[in-house]
Tab-separated table of C-alpha atoms and ligand atoms in Angstrom:
chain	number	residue	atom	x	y	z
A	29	UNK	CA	0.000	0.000	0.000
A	30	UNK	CA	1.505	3.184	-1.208
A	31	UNK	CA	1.380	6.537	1.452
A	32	UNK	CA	-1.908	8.085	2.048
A	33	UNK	CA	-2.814	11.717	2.139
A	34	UNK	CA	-5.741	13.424	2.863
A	35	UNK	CA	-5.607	15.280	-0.884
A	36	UNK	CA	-6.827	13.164	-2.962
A	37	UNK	CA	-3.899	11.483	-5.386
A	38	UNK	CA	-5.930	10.043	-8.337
A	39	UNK	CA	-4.201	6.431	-9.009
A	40	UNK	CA	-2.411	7.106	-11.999
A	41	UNK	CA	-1.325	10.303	-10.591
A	42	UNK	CA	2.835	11.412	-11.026
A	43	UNK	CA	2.451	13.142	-7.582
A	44	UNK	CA	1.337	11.004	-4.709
A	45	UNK	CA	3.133	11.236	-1.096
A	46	UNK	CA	6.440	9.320	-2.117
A	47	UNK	CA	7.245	11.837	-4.713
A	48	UNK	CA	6.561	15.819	-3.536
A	49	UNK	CA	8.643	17.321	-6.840
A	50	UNK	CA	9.769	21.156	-6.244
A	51	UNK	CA	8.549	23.814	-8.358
A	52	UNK	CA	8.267	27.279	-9.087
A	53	UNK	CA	4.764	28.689	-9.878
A	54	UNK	CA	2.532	32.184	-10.041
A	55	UNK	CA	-0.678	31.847	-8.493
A	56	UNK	CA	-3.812	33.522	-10.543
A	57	UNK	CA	-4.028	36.926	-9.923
A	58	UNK	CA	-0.767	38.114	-10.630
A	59	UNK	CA	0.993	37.464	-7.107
A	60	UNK	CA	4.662	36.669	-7.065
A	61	UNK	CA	5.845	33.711	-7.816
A	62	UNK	CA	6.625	31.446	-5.675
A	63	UNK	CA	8.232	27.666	-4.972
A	64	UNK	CA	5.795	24.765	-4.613
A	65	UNK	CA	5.469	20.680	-4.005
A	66	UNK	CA	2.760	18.622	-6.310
A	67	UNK	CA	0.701	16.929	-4.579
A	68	UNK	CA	-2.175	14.906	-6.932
A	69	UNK	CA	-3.957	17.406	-9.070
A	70	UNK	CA	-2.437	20.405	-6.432
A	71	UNK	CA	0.496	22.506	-5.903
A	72	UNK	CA	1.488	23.004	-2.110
A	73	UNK	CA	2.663	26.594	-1.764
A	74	UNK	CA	5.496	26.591	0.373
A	75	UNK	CA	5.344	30.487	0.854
A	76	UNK	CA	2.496	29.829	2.890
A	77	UNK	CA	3.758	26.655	4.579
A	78	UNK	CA	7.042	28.987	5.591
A	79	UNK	CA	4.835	32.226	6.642
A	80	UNK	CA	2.546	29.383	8.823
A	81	UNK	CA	5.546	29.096	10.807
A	82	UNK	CA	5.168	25.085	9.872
A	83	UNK	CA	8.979	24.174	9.046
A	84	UNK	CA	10.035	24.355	12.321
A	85	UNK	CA	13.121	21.745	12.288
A	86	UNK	CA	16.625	22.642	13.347
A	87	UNK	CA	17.795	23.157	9.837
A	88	UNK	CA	14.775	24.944	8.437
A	89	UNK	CA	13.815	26.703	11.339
A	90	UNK	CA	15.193	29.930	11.119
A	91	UNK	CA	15.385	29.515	7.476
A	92	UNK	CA	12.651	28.954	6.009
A	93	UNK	CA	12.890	32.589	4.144
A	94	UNK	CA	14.344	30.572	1.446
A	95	UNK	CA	10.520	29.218	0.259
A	96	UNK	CA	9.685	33.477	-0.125
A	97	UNK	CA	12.162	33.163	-3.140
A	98	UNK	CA	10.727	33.447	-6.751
A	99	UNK	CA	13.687	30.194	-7.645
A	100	UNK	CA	14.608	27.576	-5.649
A	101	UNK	CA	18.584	28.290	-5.750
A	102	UNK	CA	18.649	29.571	-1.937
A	103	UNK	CA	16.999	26.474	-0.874
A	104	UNK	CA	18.819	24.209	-3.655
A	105	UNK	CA	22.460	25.777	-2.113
A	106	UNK	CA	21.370	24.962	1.750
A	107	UNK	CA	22.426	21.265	1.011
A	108	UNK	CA	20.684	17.626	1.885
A	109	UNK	CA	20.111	18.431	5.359
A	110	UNK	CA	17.907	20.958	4.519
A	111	UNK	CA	15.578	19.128	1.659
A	112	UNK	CA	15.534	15.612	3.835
A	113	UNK	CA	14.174	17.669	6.418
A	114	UNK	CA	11.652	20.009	4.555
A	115	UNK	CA	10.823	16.603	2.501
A	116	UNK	CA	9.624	14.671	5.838
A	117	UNK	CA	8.101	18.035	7.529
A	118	UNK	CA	6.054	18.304	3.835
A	119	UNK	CA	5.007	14.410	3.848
A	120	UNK	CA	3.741	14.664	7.659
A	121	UNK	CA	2.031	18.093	7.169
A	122	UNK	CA	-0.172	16.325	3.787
A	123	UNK	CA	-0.398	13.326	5.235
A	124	UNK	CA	-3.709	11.476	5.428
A	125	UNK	CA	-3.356	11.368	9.877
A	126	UNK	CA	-1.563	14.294	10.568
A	127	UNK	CA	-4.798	17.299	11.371
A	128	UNK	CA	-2.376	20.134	10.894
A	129	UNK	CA	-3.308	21.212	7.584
A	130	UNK	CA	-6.181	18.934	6.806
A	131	UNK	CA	-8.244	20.820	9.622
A	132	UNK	CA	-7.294	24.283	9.062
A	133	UNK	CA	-9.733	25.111	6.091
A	134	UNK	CA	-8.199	28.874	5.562
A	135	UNK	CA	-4.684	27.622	5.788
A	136	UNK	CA	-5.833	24.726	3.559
A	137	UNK	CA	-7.585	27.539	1.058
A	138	UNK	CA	-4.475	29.764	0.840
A	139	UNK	CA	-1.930	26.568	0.536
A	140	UNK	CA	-3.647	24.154	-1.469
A	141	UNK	CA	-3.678	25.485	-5.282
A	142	UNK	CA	-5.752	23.274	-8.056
A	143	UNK	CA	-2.639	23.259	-10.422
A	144	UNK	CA	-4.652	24.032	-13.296
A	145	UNK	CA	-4.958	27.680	-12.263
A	146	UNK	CA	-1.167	28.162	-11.665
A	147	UNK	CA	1.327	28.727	-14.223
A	148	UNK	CA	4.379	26.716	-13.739
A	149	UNK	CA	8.059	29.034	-14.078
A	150	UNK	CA	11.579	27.571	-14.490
A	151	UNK	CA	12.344	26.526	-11.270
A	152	UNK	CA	15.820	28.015	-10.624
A	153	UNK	CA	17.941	30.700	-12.315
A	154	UNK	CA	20.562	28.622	-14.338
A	155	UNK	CA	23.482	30.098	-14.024
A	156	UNK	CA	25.504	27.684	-16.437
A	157	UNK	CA	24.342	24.221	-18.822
A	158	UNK	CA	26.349	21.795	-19.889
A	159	UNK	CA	25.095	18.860	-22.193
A	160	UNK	CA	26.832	15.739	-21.733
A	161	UNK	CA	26.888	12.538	-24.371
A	162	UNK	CA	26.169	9.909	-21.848
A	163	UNK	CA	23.950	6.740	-23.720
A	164	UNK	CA	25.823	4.305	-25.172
A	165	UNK	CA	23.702	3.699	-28.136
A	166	UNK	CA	23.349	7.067	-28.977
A	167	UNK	CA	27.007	7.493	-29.553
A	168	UNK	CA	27.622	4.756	-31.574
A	169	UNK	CA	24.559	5.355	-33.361
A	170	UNK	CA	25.976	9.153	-34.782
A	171	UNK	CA	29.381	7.713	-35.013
A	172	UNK	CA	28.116	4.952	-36.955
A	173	UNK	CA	26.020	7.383	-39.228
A	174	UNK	CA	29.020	9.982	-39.435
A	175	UNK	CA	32.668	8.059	-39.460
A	176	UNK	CA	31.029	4.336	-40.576
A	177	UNK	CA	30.401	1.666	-38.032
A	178	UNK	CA	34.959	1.018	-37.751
A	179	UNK	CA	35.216	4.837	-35.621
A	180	UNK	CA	31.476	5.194	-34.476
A	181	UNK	CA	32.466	5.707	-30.844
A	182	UNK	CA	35.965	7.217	-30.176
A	183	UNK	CA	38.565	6.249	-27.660
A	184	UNK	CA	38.066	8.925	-25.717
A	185	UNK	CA	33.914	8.303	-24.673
A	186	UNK	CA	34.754	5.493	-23.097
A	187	UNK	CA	37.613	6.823	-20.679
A	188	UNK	CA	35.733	10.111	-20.186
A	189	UNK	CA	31.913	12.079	-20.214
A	190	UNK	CA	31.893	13.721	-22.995
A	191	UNK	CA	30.302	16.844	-23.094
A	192	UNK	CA	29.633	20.291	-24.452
A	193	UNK	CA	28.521	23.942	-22.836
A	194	UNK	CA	25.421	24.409	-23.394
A	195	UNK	CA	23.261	28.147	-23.300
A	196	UNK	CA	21.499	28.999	-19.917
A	197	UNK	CA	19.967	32.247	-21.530
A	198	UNK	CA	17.253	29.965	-23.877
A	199	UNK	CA	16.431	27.128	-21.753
A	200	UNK	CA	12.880	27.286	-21.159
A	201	UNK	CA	9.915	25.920	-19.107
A	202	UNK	CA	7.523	23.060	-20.438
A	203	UNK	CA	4.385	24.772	-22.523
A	204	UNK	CA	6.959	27.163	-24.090
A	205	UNK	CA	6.546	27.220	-27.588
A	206	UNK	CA	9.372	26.727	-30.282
A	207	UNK	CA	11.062	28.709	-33.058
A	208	UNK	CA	12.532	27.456	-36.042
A	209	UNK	CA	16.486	28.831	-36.328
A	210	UNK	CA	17.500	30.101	-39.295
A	211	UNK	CA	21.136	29.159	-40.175
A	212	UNK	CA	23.937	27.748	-42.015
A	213	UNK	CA	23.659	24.425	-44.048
A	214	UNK	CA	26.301	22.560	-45.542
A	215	UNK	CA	27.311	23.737	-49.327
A	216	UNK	CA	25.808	21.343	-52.313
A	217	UNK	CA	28.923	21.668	-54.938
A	218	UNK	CA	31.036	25.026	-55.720
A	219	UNK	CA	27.624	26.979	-54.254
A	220	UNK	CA	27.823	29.273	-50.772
A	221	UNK	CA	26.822	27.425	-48.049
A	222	UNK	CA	22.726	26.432	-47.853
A	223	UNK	CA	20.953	29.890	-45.355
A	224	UNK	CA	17.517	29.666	-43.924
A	225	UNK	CA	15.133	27.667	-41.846
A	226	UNK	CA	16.969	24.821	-40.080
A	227	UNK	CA	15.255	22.029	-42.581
A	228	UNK	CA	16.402	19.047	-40.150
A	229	UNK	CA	14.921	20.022	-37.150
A	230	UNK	CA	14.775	17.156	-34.168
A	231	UNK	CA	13.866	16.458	-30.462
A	232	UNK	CA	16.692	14.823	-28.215
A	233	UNK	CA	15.106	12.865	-25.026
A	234	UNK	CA	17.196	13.887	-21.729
A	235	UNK	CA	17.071	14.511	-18.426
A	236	UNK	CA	18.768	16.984	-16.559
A	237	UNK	CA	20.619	17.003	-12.780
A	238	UNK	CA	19.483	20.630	-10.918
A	239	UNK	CA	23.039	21.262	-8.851
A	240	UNK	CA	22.155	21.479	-5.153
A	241	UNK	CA	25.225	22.952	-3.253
A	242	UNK	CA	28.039	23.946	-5.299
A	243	UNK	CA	31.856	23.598	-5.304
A	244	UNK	CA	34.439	26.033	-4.632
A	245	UNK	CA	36.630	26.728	-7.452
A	246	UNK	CA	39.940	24.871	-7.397
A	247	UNK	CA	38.198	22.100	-5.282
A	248	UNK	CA	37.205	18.733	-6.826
A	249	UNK	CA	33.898	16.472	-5.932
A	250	UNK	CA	34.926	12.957	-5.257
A	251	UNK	CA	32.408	10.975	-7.398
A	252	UNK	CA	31.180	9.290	-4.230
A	253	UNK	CA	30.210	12.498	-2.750
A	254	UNK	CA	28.639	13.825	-6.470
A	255	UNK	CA	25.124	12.594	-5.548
A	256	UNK	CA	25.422	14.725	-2.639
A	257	UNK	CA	25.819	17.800	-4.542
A	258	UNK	CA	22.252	16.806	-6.735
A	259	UNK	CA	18.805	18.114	-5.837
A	260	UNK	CA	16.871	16.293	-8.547
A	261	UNK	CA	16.040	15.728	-11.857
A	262	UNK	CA	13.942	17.052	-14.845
A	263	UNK	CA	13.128	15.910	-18.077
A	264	UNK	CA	14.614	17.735	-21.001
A	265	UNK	CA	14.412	18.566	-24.902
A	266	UNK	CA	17.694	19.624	-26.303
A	267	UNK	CA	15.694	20.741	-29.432
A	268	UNK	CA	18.524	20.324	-31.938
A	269	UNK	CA	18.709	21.596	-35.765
A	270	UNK	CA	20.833	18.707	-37.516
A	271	UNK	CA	21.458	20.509	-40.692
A	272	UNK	CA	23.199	23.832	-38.827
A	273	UNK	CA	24.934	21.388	-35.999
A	274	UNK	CA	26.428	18.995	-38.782
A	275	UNK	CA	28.362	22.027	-40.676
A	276	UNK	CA	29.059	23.720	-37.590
A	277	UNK	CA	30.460	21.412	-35.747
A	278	UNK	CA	33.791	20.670	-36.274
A	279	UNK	CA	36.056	21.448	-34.263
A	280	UNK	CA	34.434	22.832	-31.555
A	281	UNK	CA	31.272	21.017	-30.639
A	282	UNK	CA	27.247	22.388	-31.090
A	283	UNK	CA	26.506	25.882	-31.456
A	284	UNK	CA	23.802	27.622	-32.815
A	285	UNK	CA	22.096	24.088	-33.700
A	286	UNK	CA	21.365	23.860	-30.138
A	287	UNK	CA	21.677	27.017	-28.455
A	288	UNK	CA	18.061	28.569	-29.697
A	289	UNK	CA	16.142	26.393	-27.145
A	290	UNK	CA	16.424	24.027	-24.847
A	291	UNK	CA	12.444	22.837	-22.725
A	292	UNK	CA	12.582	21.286	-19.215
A	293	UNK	CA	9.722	20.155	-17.198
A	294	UNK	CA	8.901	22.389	-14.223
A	295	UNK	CA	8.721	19.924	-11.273
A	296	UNK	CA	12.371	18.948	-10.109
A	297	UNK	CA	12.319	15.050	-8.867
A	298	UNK	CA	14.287	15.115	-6.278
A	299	UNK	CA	16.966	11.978	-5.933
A	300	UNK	CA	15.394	11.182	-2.098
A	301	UNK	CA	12.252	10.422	-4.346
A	302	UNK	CA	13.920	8.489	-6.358
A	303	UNK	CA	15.701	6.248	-4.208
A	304	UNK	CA	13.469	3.009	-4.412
A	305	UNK	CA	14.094	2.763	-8.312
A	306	UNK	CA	17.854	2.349	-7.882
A	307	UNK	CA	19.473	-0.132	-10.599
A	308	UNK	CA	22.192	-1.173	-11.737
A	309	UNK	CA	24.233	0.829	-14.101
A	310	UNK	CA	25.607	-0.608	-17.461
A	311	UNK	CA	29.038	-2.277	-16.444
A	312	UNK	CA	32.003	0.055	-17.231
A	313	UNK	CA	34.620	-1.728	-19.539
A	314	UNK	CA	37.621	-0.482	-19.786
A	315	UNK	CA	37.530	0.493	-15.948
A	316	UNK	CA	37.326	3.969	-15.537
A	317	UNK	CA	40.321	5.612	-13.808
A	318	UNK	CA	40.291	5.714	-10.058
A	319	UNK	CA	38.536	10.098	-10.169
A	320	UNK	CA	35.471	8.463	-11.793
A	321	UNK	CA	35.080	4.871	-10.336
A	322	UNK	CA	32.224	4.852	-7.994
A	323	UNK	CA	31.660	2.943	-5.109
A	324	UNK	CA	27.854	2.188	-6.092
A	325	UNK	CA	27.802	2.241	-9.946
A	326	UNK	CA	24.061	3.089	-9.939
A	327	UNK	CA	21.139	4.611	-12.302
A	328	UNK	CA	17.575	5.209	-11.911
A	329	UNK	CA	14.975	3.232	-13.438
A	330	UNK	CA	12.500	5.732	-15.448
A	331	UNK	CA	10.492	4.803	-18.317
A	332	UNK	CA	10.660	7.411	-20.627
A	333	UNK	CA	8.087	8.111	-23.761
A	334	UNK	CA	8.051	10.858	-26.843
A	335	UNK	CA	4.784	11.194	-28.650
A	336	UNK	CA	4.306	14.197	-31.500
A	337	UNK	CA	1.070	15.559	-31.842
A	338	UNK	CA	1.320	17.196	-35.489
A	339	UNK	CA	-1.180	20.377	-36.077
A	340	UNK	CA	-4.320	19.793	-36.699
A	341	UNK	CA	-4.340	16.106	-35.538
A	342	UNK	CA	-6.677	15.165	-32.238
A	343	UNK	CA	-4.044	12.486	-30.777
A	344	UNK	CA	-0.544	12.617	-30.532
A	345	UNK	CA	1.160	9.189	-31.072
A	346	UNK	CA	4.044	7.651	-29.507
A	347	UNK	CA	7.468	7.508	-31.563
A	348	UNK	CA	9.777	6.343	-28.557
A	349	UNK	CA	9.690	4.832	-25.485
A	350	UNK	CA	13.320	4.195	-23.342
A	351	UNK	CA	14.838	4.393	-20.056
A	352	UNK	CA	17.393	6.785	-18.084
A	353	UNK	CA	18.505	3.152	-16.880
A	354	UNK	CA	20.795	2.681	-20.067
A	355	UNK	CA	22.689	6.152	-19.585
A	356	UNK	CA	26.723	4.405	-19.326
A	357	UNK	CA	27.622	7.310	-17.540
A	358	UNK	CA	26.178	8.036	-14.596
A	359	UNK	CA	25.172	11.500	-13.376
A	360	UNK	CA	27.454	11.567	-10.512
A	361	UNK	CA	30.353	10.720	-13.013
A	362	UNK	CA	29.328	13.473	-15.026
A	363	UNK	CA	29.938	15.671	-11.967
A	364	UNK	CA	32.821	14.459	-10.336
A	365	UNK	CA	34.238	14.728	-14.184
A	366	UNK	CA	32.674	18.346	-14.179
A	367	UNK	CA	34.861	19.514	-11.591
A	368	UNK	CA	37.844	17.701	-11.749
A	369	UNK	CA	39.859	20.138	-13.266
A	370	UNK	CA	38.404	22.667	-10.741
A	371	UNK	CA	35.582	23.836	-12.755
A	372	UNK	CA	32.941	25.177	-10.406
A	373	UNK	CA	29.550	24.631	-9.891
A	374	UNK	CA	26.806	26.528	-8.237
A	375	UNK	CA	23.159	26.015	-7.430
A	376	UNK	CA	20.940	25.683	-10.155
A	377	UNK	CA	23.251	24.878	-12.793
A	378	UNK	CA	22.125	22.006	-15.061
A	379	UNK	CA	23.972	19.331	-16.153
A	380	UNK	CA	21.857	17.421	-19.264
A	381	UNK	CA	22.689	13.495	-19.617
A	382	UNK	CA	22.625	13.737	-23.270
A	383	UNK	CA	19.753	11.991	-25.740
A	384	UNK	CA	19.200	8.746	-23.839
A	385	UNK	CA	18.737	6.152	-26.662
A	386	UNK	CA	18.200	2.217	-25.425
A	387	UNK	CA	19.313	-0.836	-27.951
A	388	UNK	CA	16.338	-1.454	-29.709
A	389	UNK	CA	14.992	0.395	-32.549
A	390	UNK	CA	11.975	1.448	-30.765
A	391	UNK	CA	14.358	2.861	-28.217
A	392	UNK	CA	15.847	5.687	-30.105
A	393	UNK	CA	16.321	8.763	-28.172
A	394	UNK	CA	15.924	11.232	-31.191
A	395	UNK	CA	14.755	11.662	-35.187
A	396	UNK	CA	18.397	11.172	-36.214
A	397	UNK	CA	18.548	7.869	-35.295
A	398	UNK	CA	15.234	6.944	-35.685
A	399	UNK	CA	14.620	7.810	-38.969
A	400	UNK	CA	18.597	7.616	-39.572
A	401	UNK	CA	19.231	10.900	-40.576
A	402	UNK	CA	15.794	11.040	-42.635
A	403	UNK	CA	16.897	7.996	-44.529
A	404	UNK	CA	13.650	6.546	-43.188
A	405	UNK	CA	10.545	7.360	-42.233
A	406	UNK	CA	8.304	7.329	-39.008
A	407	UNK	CA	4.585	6.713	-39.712
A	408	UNK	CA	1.931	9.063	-37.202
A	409	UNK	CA	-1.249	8.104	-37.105
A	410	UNK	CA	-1.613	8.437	-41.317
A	411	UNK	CA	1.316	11.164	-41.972
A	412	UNK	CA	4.826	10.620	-42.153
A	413	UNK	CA	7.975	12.569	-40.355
A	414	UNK	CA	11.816	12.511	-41.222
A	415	UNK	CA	12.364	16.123	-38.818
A	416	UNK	CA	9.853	17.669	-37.210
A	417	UNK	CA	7.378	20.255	-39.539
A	418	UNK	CA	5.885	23.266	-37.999
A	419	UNK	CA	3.087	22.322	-35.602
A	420	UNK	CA	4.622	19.962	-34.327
A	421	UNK	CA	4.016	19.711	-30.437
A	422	UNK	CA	6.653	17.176	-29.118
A	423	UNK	CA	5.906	15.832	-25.657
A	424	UNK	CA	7.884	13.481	-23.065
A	425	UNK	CA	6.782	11.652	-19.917
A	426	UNK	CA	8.813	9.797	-17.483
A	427	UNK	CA	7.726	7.729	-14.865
A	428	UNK	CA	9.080	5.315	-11.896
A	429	UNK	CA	6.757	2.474	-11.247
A	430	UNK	CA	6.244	1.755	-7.498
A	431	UNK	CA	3.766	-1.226	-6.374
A	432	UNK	CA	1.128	0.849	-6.873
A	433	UNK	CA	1.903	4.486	-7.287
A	434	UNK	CA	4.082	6.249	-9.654
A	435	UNK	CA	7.002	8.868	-8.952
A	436	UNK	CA	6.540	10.561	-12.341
A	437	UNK	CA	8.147	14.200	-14.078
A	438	UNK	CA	4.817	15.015	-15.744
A	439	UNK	CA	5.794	16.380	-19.107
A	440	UNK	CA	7.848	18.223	-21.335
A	441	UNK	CA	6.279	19.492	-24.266
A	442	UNK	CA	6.915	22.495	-26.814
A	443	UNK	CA	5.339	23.431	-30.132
A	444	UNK	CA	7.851	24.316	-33.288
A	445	UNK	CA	6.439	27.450	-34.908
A	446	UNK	CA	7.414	28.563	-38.504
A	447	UNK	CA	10.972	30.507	-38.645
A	448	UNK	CA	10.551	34.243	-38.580
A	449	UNK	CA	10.717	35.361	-42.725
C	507	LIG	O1	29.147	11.745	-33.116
C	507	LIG	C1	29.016	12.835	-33.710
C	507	LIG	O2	29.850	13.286	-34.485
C	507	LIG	C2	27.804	13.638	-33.493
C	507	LIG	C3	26.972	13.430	-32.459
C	507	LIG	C4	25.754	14.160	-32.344
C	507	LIG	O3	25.323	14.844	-33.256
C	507	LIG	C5	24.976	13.995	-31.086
C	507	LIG	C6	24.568	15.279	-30.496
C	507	LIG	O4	23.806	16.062	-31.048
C	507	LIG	C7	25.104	15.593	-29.170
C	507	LIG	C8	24.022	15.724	-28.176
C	507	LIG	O5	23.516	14.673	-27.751
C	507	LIG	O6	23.654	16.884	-27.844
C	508	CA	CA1	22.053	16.814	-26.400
C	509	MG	MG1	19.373	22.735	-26.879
């Protein structure tokens, strides 16, 4: 039997009492914004929780000015202690026994939002993004398509995380829409190189780790201590624009192929939540040297799905489905890596996993690969895709399944509009 609150969690709900995902939202009426927990088809709003006097721990106690904050980076920077304790003082205060809250109808009123009338905000102020290169299959599926299947993955991905900065400026929150990037193509013959609307235009499937407290710079994370260092989770989109990234490219890494948007979901998972869907990770061969070999080579188990709903059509339909499970390295590599040169983080910076493709062919993180670089085609519901076309609204979903509950992300979804003429 799964944790019982007196809100009522609908049973296929992402937000029952084992998950309580942080947010950012404005309440209707214009008020600030301000951070939040889902709970069911409700956001808790901590602002009110704080100004009740209700975290009242020995961490939060005197703190608890960090939940007036339009982002979550004071809270994110106060460290573990701080969200294990505001996680179990938020699970008691909704929980189905505990009269606090449940009896207090005007506290209940002002705290208890239906989340359809809030608008969900990026949750922190990211200071910095970097996009790592982390599945396995995805690698050797562009290496494959761009040096031949002899030098698909290099020597270097499997001693290292590859990775790339990414832009801060245009990440944006789930609902956000999309627009095309004009840009550089590759030149056909003795002409100037192709300019104008990206015509390759594709989704990658990631998640992202929201950095919790940073490091000093000069001063390394041990990759046992990484995990410490990691709030939670999001899902992301690291909308991509093949044609501009494949001339750009070299030598330098993405560009302007990726840096014109980049959609997370708004409700940070936090890795506490997460906990019961630990799994192995993919075994590590050659070992990796003694700065990234963990004691607990772990990932998390969450399904993951991509469905486009093209314009005009009533259902969207499925065109992926994979796991974070198959990412080779693991996010606390990635940040032990991050910083072992010391690089420093802070709180709120995002570090994305990279497109998280599985083995099968169903299990393709992106169009590239699916489609093999529009070699191929993907049949929706009686249309065809190679990239996306305008209209296109691209959605993810990732779930954990419990017994009989879910620790979900909601979604990620965006909308490609038409380049500007
Ligand atoms: O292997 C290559 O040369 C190219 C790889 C990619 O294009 C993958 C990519 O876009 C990187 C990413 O996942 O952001
Ligand atoms: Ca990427
Ligand atoms: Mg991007």
């Amino acid at each position: 039997m799964g944790l019982k609150s007196f809100v009522d969690v609908p049973r296929d709900s992402h937000f029952p009492l084992e998950n309580l995902p942080f947010g950012v939202f404005r309440p209707a009426g214009g008020e600030p914004a301000r951070p939040g927990v889902a709970i069911g088809d409700y956001v808790l709003d901590l602002a009110a929780i704080a100004s009740a006097g209700l975290f009242d721990g020995p961490v939060l106690g005197n703190h608890s000015q960090c939940f007036l904050e339009s982002s979550l980076n004071l809270f994110l920077g106060m460290g573990r202690p701080a969200w294990k304790e505001a996680r179990l003082t938020i699970q008691r205060l909704l929980s189905a026994d505990e009269p606090t809250l449940r009896d207090n109808a005007s506290l209940r009123k002002k705290a208890l939002l239906p989340m359809s009338e809030v608008e969900m905000l990026l949750p922190v102020v990211i200071g910095d993004y970097t996009d790592f290169f982390s599945s396995y299959y995805h690698a050797k599926n562009c290496g494959t398509m761009f040096r031949g299947p002899e030098n698909a993955v290099s020597q270097n991905w499997y001693h290292l995380p590859i990775a790339y900065h990414g832009r801060a400026s245009s990440v944006v929150i789930s609902g956000t829409d999309v627009i095309r990037p004009r840009g550089q193509g590759h030149p056909v013959g003795n002409s100037p190189p192709y300019f104008g609307p990206s015509q390759k235009m594709d989704f990658e499937l990631e998640m992202a780790a929201i950095v919790g407290p940073g490091n000093e710079l000069g001063r390394p994370v041990g990759v046992d201590e990484a995990a410490d260092r990691i709030f939670g989770l999001v899902l992301m989109n690291d909308w991509s624009a093949r044609d501009i990234q494949a001339w750009e490219y070299v030598p330098l890494g993405p560009f302007l192929g990726k840096s014109f948007a980049t959609t997370i979901s708004p409700w940070i998972v936090t890795l506490d939540a997460l906990e019961p869907f630990v799994c192995p990770a993919p075994k590590q061969d050659p070992p990796p040297l003694p700065y990234l070999a963990e004691s607990k080579h772990t990932n998390y188990d969450i399904h993951l799905e991509v469905c486009i709903k093209p314009a005009g059509h009533e259902h969207p339909s499925i065109v992926t489905k994979s796991n974070f499970k198959h990412l080779y390295w693991t996010i606390s590599q990635q940040l032990a890596h991050h910083t072992i040169n010391g690089c420093n983080l802070r709180p709120g910076d995002m570090l994305g996993t990279g497109t998280i493709s599985g083995p099968d062919p169903d299990s393709l993180g992106c169009l590239l690969e699916l489609t093999w670089n529009a070699q191929n085609q993907l049949t929706l519901n009686g249309t065809t895709r190679k990239y996306l076309e305008d209209g296109d609204e691209v959605t993810f979903t990732g779930y954990c399944k419990g017994n009989d509950y879910n620790v979900g992300f909601g979604t990620c979804t965006g909308k490609l509009l038409p380049s500007i003429p």
